[in-house]
Coordinates of C-alpha atoms in Angstrom, one line a residue:
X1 CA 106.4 78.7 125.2
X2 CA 109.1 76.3 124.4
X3 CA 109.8 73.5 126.3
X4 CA 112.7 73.7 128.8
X5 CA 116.2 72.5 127.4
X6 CA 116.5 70.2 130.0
X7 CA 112.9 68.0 129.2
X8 CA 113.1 68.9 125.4
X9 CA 113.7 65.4 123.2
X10 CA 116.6 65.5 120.9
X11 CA 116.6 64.1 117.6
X12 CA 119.9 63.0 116.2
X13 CA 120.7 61.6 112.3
X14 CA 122.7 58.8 114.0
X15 CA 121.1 57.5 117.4
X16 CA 123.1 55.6 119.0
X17 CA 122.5 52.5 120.8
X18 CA 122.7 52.0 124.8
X19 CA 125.9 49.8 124.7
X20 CA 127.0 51.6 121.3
X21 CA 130.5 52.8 123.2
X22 CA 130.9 49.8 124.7
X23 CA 130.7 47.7 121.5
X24 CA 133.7 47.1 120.1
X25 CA 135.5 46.6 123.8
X26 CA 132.9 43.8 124.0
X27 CA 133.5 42.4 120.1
X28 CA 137.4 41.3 121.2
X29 CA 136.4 37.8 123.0
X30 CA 134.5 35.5 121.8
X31 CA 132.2 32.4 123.8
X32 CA 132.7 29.1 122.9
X33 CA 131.2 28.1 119.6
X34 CA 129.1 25.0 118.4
X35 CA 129.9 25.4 114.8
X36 CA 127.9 23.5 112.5
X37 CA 128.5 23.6 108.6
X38 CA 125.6 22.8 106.2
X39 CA 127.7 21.4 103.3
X40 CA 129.8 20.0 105.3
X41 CA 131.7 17.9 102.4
X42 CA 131.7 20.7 100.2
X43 CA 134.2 22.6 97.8
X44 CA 133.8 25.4 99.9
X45 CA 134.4 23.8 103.1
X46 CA 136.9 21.2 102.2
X47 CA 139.5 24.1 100.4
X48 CA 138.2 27.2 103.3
X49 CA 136.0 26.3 106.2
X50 CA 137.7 23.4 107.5
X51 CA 141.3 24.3 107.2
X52 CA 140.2 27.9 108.7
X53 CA 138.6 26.4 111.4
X54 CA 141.5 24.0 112.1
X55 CA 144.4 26.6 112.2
X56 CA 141.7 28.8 114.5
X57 CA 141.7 26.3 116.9
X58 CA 145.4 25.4 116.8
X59 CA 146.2 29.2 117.3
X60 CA 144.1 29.6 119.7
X61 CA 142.8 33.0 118.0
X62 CA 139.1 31.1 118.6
X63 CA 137.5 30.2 121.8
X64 CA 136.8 26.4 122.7
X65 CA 135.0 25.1 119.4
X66 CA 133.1 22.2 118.4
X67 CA 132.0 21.4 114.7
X68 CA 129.5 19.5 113.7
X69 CA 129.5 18.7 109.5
X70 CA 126.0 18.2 107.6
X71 CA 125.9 17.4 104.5
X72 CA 124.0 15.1 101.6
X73 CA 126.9 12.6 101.9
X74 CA 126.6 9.1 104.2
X75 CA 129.6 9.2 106.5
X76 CA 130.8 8.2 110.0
X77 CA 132.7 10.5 112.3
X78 CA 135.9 8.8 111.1
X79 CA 135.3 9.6 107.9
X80 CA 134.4 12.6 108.5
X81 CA 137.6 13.6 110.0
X82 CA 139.5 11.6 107.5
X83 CA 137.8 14.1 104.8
X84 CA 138.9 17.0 107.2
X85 CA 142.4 15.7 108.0
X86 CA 142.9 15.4 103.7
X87 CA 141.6 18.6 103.2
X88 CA 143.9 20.7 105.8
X89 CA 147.1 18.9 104.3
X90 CA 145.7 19.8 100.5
X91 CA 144.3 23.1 101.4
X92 CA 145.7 24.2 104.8
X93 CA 148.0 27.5 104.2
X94 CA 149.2 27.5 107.9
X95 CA 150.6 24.0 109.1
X96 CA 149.6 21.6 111.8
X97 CA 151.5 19.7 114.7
X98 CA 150.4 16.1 115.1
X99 CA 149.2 16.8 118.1
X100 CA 147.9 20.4 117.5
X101 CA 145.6 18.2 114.5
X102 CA 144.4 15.1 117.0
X103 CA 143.6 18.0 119.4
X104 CA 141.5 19.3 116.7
X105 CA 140.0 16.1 115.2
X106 CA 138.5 14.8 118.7
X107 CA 135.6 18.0 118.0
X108 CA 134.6 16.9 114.7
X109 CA 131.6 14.8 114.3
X110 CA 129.4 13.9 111.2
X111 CA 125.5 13.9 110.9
X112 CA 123.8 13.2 107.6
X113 CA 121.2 15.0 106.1
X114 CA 119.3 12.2 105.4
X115 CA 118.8 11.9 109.5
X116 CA 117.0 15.1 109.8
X117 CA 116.3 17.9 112.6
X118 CA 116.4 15.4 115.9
X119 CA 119.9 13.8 115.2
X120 CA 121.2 17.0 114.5
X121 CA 119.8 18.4 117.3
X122 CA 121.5 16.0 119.8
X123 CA 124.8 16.2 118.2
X124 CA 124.9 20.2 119.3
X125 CA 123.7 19.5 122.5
X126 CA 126.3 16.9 122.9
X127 CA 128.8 19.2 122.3
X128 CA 127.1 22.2 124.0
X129 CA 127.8 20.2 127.2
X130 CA 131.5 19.8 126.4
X131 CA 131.8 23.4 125.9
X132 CA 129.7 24.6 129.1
X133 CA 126.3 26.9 129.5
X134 CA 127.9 29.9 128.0
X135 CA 128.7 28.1 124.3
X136 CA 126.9 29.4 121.2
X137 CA 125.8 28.4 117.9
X138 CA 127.3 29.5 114.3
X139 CA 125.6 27.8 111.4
X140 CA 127.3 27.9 107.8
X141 CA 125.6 28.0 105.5
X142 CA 127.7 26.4 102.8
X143 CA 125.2 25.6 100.6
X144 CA 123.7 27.4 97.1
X145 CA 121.2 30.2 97.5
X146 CA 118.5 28.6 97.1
X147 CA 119.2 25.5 99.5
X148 CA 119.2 28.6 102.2
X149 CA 115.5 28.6 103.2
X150 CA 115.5 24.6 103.5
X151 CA 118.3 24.9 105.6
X152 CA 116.7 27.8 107.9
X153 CA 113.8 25.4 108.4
X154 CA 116.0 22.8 109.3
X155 CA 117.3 24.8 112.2
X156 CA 113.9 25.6 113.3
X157 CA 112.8 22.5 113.5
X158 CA 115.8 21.3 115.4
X159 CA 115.0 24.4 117.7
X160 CA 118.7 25.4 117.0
X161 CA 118.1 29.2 116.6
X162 CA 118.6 30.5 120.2
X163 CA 122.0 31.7 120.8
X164 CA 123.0 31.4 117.5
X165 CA 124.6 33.0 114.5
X166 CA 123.9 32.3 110.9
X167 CA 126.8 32.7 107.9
X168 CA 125.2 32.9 104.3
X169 CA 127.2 32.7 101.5
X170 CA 126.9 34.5 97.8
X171 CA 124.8 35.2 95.9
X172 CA 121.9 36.8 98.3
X173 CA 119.4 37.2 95.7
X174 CA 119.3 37.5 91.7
X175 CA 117.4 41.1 91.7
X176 CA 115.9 42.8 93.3
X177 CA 112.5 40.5 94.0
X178 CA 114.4 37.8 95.0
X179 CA 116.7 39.5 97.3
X180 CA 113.8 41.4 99.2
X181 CA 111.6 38.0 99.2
X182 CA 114.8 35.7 101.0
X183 CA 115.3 38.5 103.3
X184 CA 112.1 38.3 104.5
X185 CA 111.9 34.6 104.8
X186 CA 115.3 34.4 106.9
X187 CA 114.1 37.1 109.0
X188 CA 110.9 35.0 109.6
X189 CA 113.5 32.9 111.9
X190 CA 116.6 35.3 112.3
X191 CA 117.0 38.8 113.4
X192 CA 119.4 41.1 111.1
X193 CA 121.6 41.3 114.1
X194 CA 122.2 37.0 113.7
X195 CA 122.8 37.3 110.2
X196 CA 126.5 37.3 108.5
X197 CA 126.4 37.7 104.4
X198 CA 129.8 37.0 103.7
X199 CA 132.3 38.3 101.5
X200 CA 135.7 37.0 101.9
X201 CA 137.1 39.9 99.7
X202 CA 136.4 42.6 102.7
X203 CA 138.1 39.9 104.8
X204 CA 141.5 40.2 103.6
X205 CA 144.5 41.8 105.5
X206 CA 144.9 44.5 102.7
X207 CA 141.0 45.4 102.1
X208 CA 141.1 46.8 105.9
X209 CA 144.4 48.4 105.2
X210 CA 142.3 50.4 102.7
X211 CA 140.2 51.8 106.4
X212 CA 143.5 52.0 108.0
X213 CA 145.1 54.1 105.6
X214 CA 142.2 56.4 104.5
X215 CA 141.3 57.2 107.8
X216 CA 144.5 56.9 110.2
X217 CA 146.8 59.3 107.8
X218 CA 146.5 63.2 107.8
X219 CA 148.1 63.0 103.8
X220 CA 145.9 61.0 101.9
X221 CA 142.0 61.6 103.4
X222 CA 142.7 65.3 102.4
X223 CA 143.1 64.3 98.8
X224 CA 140.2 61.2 98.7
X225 CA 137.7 63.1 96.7
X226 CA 137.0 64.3 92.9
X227 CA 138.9 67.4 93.5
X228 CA 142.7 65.5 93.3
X229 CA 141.2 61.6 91.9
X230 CA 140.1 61.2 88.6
X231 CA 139.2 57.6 88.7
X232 CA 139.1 54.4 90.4
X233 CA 139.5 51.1 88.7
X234 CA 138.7 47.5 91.1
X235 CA 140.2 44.6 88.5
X236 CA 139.5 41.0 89.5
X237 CA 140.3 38.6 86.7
X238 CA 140.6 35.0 87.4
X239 CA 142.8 32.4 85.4
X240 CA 140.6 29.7 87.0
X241 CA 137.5 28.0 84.3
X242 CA 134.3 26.9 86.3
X243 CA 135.3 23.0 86.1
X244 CA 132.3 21.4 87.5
X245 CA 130.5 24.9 88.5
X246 CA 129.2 25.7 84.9
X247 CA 126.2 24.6 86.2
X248 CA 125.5 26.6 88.4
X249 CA 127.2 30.0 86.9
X250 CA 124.8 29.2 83.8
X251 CA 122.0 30.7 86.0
X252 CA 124.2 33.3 87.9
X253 CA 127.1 34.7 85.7
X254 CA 130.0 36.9 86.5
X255 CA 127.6 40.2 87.5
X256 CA 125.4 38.3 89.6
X257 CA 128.3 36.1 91.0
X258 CA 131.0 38.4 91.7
X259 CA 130.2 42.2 91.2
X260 CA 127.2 42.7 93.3
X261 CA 128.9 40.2 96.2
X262 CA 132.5 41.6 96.1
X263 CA 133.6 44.2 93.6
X264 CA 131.0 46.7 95.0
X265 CA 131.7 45.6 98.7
X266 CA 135.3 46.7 97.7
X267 CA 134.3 50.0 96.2
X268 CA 132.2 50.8 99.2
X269 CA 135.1 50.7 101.3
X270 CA 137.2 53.2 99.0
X271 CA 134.3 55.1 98.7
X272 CA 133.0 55.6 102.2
X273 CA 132.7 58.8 104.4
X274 CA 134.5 58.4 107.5
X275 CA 132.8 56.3 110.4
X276 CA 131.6 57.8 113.2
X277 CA 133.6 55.5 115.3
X278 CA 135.4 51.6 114.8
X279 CA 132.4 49.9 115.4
X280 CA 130.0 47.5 113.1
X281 CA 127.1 49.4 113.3
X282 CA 128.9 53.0 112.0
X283 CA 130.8 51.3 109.3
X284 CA 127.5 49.5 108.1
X285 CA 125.7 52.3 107.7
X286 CA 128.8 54.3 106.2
X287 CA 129.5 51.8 103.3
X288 CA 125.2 51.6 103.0
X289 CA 125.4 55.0 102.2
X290 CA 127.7 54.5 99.2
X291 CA 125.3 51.5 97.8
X292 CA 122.7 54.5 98.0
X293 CA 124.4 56.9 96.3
X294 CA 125.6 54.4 93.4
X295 CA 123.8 55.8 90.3
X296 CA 121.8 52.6 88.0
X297 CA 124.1 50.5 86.5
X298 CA 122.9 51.3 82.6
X299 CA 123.7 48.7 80.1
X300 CA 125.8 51.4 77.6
X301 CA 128.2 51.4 80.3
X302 CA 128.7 47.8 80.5
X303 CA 131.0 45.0 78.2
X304 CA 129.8 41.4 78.8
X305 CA 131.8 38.5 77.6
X306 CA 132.0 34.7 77.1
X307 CA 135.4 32.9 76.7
X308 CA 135.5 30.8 73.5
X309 CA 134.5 27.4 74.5
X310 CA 132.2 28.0 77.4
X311 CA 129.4 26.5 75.6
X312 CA 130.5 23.1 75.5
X313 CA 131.1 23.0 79.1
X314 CA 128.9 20.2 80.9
X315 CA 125.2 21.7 82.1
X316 CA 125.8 24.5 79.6
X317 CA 123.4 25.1 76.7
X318 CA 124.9 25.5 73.2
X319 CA 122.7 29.2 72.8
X320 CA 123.8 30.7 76.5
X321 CA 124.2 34.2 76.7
X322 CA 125.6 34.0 80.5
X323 CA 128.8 35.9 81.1
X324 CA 132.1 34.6 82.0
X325 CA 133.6 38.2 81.9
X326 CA 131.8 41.9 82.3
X327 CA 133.4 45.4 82.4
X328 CA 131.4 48.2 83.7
X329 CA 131.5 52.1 84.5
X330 CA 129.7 53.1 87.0
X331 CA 129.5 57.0 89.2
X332 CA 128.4 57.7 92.7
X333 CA 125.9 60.8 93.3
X334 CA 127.6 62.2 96.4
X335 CA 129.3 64.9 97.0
X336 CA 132.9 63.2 97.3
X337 CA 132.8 61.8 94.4
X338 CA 130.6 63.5 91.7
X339 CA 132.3 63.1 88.0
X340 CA 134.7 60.6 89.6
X341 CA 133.9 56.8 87.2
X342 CA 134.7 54.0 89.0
X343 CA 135.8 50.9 86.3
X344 CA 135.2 47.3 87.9
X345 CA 136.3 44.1 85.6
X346 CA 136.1 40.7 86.9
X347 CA 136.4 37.1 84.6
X348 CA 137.2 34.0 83.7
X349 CA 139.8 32.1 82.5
X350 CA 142.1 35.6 81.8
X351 CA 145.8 36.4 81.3
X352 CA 146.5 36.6 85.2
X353 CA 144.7 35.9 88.3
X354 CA 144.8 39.2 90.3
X355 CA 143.2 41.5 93.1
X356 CA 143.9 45.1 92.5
X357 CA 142.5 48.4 93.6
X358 CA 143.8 51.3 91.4
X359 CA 143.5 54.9 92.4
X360 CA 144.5 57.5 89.5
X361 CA 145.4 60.9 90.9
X362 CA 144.5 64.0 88.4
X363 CA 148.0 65.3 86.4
X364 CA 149.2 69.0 87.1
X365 CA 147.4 71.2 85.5
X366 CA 150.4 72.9 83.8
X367 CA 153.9 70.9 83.0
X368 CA 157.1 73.7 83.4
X369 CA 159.5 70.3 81.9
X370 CA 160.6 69.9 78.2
X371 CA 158.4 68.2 75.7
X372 CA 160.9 64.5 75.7
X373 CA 161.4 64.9 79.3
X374 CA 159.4 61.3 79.8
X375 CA 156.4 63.6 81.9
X376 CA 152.9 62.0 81.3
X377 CA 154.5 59.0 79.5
X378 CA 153.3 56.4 82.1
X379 CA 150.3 57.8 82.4
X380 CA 149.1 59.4 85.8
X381 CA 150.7 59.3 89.6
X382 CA 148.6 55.9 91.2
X383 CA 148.1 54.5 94.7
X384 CA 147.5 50.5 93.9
X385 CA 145.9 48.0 96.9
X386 CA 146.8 44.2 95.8
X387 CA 144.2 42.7 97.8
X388 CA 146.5 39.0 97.4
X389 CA 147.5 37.3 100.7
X390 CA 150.5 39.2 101.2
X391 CA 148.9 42.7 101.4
X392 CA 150.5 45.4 99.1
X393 CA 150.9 48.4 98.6
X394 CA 152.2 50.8 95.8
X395 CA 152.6 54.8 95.5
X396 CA 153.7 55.4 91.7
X397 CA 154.8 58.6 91.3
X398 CA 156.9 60.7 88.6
X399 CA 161.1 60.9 89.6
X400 CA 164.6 62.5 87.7
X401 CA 166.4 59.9 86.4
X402 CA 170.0 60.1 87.3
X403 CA 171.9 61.6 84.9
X404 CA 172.4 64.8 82.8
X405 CA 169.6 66.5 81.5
X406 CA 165.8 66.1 83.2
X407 CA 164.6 63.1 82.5
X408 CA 161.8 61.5 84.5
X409 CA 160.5 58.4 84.8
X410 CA 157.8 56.3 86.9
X411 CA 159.1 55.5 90.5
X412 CA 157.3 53.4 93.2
X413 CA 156.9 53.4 97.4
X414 CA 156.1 49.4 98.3
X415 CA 154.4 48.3 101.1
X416 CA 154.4 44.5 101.9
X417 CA 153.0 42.5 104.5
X418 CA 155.7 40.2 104.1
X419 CA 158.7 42.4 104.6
X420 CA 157.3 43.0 108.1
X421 CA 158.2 41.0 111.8
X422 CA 154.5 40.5 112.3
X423 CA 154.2 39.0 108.5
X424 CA 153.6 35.1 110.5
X425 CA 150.0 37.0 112.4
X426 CA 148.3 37.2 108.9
X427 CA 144.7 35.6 108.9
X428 CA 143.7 33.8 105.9
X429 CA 140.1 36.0 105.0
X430 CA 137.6 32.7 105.9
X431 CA 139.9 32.2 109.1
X432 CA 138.8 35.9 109.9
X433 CA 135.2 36.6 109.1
X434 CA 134.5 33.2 111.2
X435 CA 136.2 34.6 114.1
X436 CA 134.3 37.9 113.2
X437 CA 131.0 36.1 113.4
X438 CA 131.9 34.5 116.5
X439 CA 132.2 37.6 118.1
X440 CA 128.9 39.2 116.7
X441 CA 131.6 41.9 114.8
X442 CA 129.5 42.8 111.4
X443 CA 132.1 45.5 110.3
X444 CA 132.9 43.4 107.5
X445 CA 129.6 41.9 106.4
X446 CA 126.9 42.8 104.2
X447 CA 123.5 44.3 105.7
X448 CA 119.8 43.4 103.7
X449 CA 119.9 47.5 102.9
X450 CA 123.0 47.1 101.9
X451 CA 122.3 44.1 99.4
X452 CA 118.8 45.4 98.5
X453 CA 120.1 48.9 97.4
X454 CA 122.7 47.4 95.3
X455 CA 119.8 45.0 93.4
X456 CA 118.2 48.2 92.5
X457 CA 121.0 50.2 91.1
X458 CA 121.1 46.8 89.3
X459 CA 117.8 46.5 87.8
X460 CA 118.8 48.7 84.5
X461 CA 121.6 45.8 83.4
X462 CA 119.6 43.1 84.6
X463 CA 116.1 43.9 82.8
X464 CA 118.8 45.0 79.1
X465 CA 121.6 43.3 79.5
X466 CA 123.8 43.9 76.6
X467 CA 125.0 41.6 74.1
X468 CA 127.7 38.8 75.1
X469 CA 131.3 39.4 73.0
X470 CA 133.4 36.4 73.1
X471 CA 137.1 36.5 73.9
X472 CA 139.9 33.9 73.8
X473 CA 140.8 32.2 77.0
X474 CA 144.2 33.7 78.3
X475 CA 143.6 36.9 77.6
X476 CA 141.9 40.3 79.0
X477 CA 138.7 40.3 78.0
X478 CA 136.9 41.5 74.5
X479 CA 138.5 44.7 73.1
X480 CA 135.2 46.7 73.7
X481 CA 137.1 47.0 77.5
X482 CA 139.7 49.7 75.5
X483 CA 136.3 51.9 74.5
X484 CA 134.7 51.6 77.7
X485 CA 137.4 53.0 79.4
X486 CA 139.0 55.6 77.0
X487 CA 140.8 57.8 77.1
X488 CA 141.8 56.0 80.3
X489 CA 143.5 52.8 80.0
X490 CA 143.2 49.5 81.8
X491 CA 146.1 49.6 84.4
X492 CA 146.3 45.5 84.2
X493 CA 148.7 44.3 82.8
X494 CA 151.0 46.4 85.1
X495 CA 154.6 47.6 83.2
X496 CA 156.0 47.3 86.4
X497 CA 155.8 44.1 89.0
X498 CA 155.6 44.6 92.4
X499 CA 159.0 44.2 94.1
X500 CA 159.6 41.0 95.8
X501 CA 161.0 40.8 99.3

């Protein structure tokens, strides 16, 4: 006889945790923050962490904060705040008062690695008793992968993992292996919930405009799906060389270093199905999804490249076959988007430095206008993200020109950031996913699942990879990019510019 209704357990796809409702309610304040950056002296944190963490405080956007630099460098306090002060004028997008930066330079202090886990220690308890009983602990990790697990055991031995969050930067892994072996040796000290992998890509303005206008507009989530789109391109060249990083991208390159880390983080959030609610834990497990679906990443379906001269770069061997530039097609095996390829190019030392998310609508199936009417000639109707600092957004569609006859050409519908009153409340991405991990907020973080399923779809490439093809610096990559993409066509460069304000 079955069990009554009442006493009968109920098993759900998506349990739900006690205080899952009250989450995001409780994810808008933060406590005060000991922050302490490993790294501390740092490219990364002298052009991102330091100027984020000043305008934070001067905009008072953060709770009370307190940082505390380590790094391999022998400084005092004074220099330490010297080096900060230098690196906020060079670096600093949003400007400081005198006074806002004094206010802000009396919470920096300096400890050197060389001093180990007691010194460091003190110095956070020091300023744990400035801040009061309720402060926590962020640690940044701004330091290369495989510094991590020295660094985690540094914190242990200072007993600074209690009430604390830790920030790790790119790349989590190298495969597969790897990824699944420093996962289980951070968890040793760290729960998942403390742990932030970050990607400053999902942290700009215009990547969570992609959430806000897939899922807050009754036009365009009707149409997000192979029936209407009939492909997706993510293009992320760079005009910047790897100065005195060749080093280490000899043992990473551009697959490794940006495609796994940000170019798939992006797809996953044009690809996802819609959350079950505005809350980390939903939109984890949403964009996880998509990582799971992803089908392996073959070689045939991949262009590498090396820009001419590469090789001759300090810490570079004359032989290497490391990519500076890599093209790929790659297909999720959901039911959203089965047949739909997704086309993701990243690369050094190209024509332009950009950050573009291309949707390309299907054509009607039938065209009623003349042959010379100008239909079809610009190829098909896109919606383009620019995931730059100013946050853009473009509908391309087909329009009469004015005049006698029908003629049509390519039109646009711009979006900008800038052209709006609340253009001055933009957060740079750092300045955000710091105040994101403050407040425990993982929406726009990477999970270990997530990483770890990505690695595998990655295994393919990474056991094959094919060939290297050199290209000349300036441009768009080797011409193999034209085959790989046929009988589409790259949309970069555009043949129209975005409109300016």
């Amino acid at each position: 006889m079955p069990e009554p209704t009442a006493h009968r357990a109920q098993t759900i796809s998506y349990p739900a945790t006690a205080d899952a409702r009250a989450s995001r309610a409780a994810l808008e304040r933060a406590e005060p923050h000991v922050v302490v950056i490993f790294g501390a002296t740092g490219d990364l944190a002298r052009r991102k962490l330091l100027p984020a963490l000043a305008h934070l405080a001067a905009s008072e956007l953060a709770p009370a904060i307190r940082v505390v630099g380590t790094s391999l460098e022998e400084m005092t306090d004074a220099e330490f705040r010297e080096f900060a002060r230098a690196a906020m004028e060079e670096y600093g997008t949003h400007r400081l008062t005198a006074e806002q930066w004094d206010r802000f330079d009396d919470n920096l202090v300096y400890v050197p690695q060389s001093a180990g886990a007691g010194p460091l220690a003190d110095a956070v308890h020091r300023a744990e008793a400035e801040l009061g009983p309720e402060a926590l602990r962020l640690h940044y990790l701004s330091v290369p992968p495989r510094a991590a697990v020295a660094v985690i055991q540094v914190l242990r031995e200072a007993e600074l993992v209690e009430r604390s969050r830790v920030v790790m930067e790119k790349p989590f892994g190298e495969d597969l292996e790897s990824a699944i072996a420093l996962n289980d040796r951070v968890h040793e000290t760290f729960d998942e919930s403390q742990i932030f992998r970050i990607d400053h890509f999902l942290g700009k303005e215009a990547a969570q405009n992609i959430l806000a206008f897939r899922f807050a507009n009754g036009l365009f989530e009707p149409i997000w799906n192979r029936n209407f789109i009939d492909h997706v391109q993510i293009d992320i060249p760079e005009t910047l060389g790897l100065d005195q990083r060749a080093g280490f991208y000899e043992a990473t390159g551009a697959y490794k270093d940006m495609v796994v880390t940000h170019l798939f983080q992006v797809m996953a959030f044009v690809a996802m199905e819609p959350p079950t609610a505005l809350e980390p834990r939903a939109i984890s497990e949403e964009k996880n999804k998509v990582f799971r679906s992803l089908l392996p990443v073959e070689p045939h379906d991949v262009v590498r490249g090396q820009f001419a001269g590469y090789t001759s770069l300090d810490g570079v061997p004359g032989d290497s076959d490391t990519e500076t530039f890599i093209a790929l097609k790659c297909g999720l095996d959901n039911w959203r988007w089965a047949g739909v390829p997704f086309y993701l190019r990243t690369g050094k030392r190209m024509a332009e430095g950009a950050r573009i998310i291309s949707i390309a609508f299907k054509e009607a199936p039938r065209s009623m206008f003349p042959a010379h009417s100008g239909v079809g000639n610009a190829g098909p109707d896109h919606l383009t993200f620019d995931l730059a600092d100013e946050s853009k957004v473009s509908l391309s569609f087909y329009g009469k020109r004015p005049g006698p006859g029908m003629r049509l050409e390519k039109l646009s519908m711009q979006f900008s950031t800038q052209e709006t009153e609340r253009a001055g409340d933009v957060l740079e991405a750092y300045e955000r996913l710091i105040l994101d991990a403050m407040r425990g907020d993982h929406t726009l973080f990477t999970t270990a699942d997530g990483i770890e399923s990505l690695w595998e779809r990655s295994a393919p490439l990474l056991a094959n990879p094919p060939e290297v093809k050199s290209y000349p610096p300036g441009t768009w990559g080797p011409n193999a990019i034209h085959q790989l993409i046929a009988p589409h066509a790259w949309r970069l460069p555009f043949e129209r510019v975005w409109r300016e304000k």
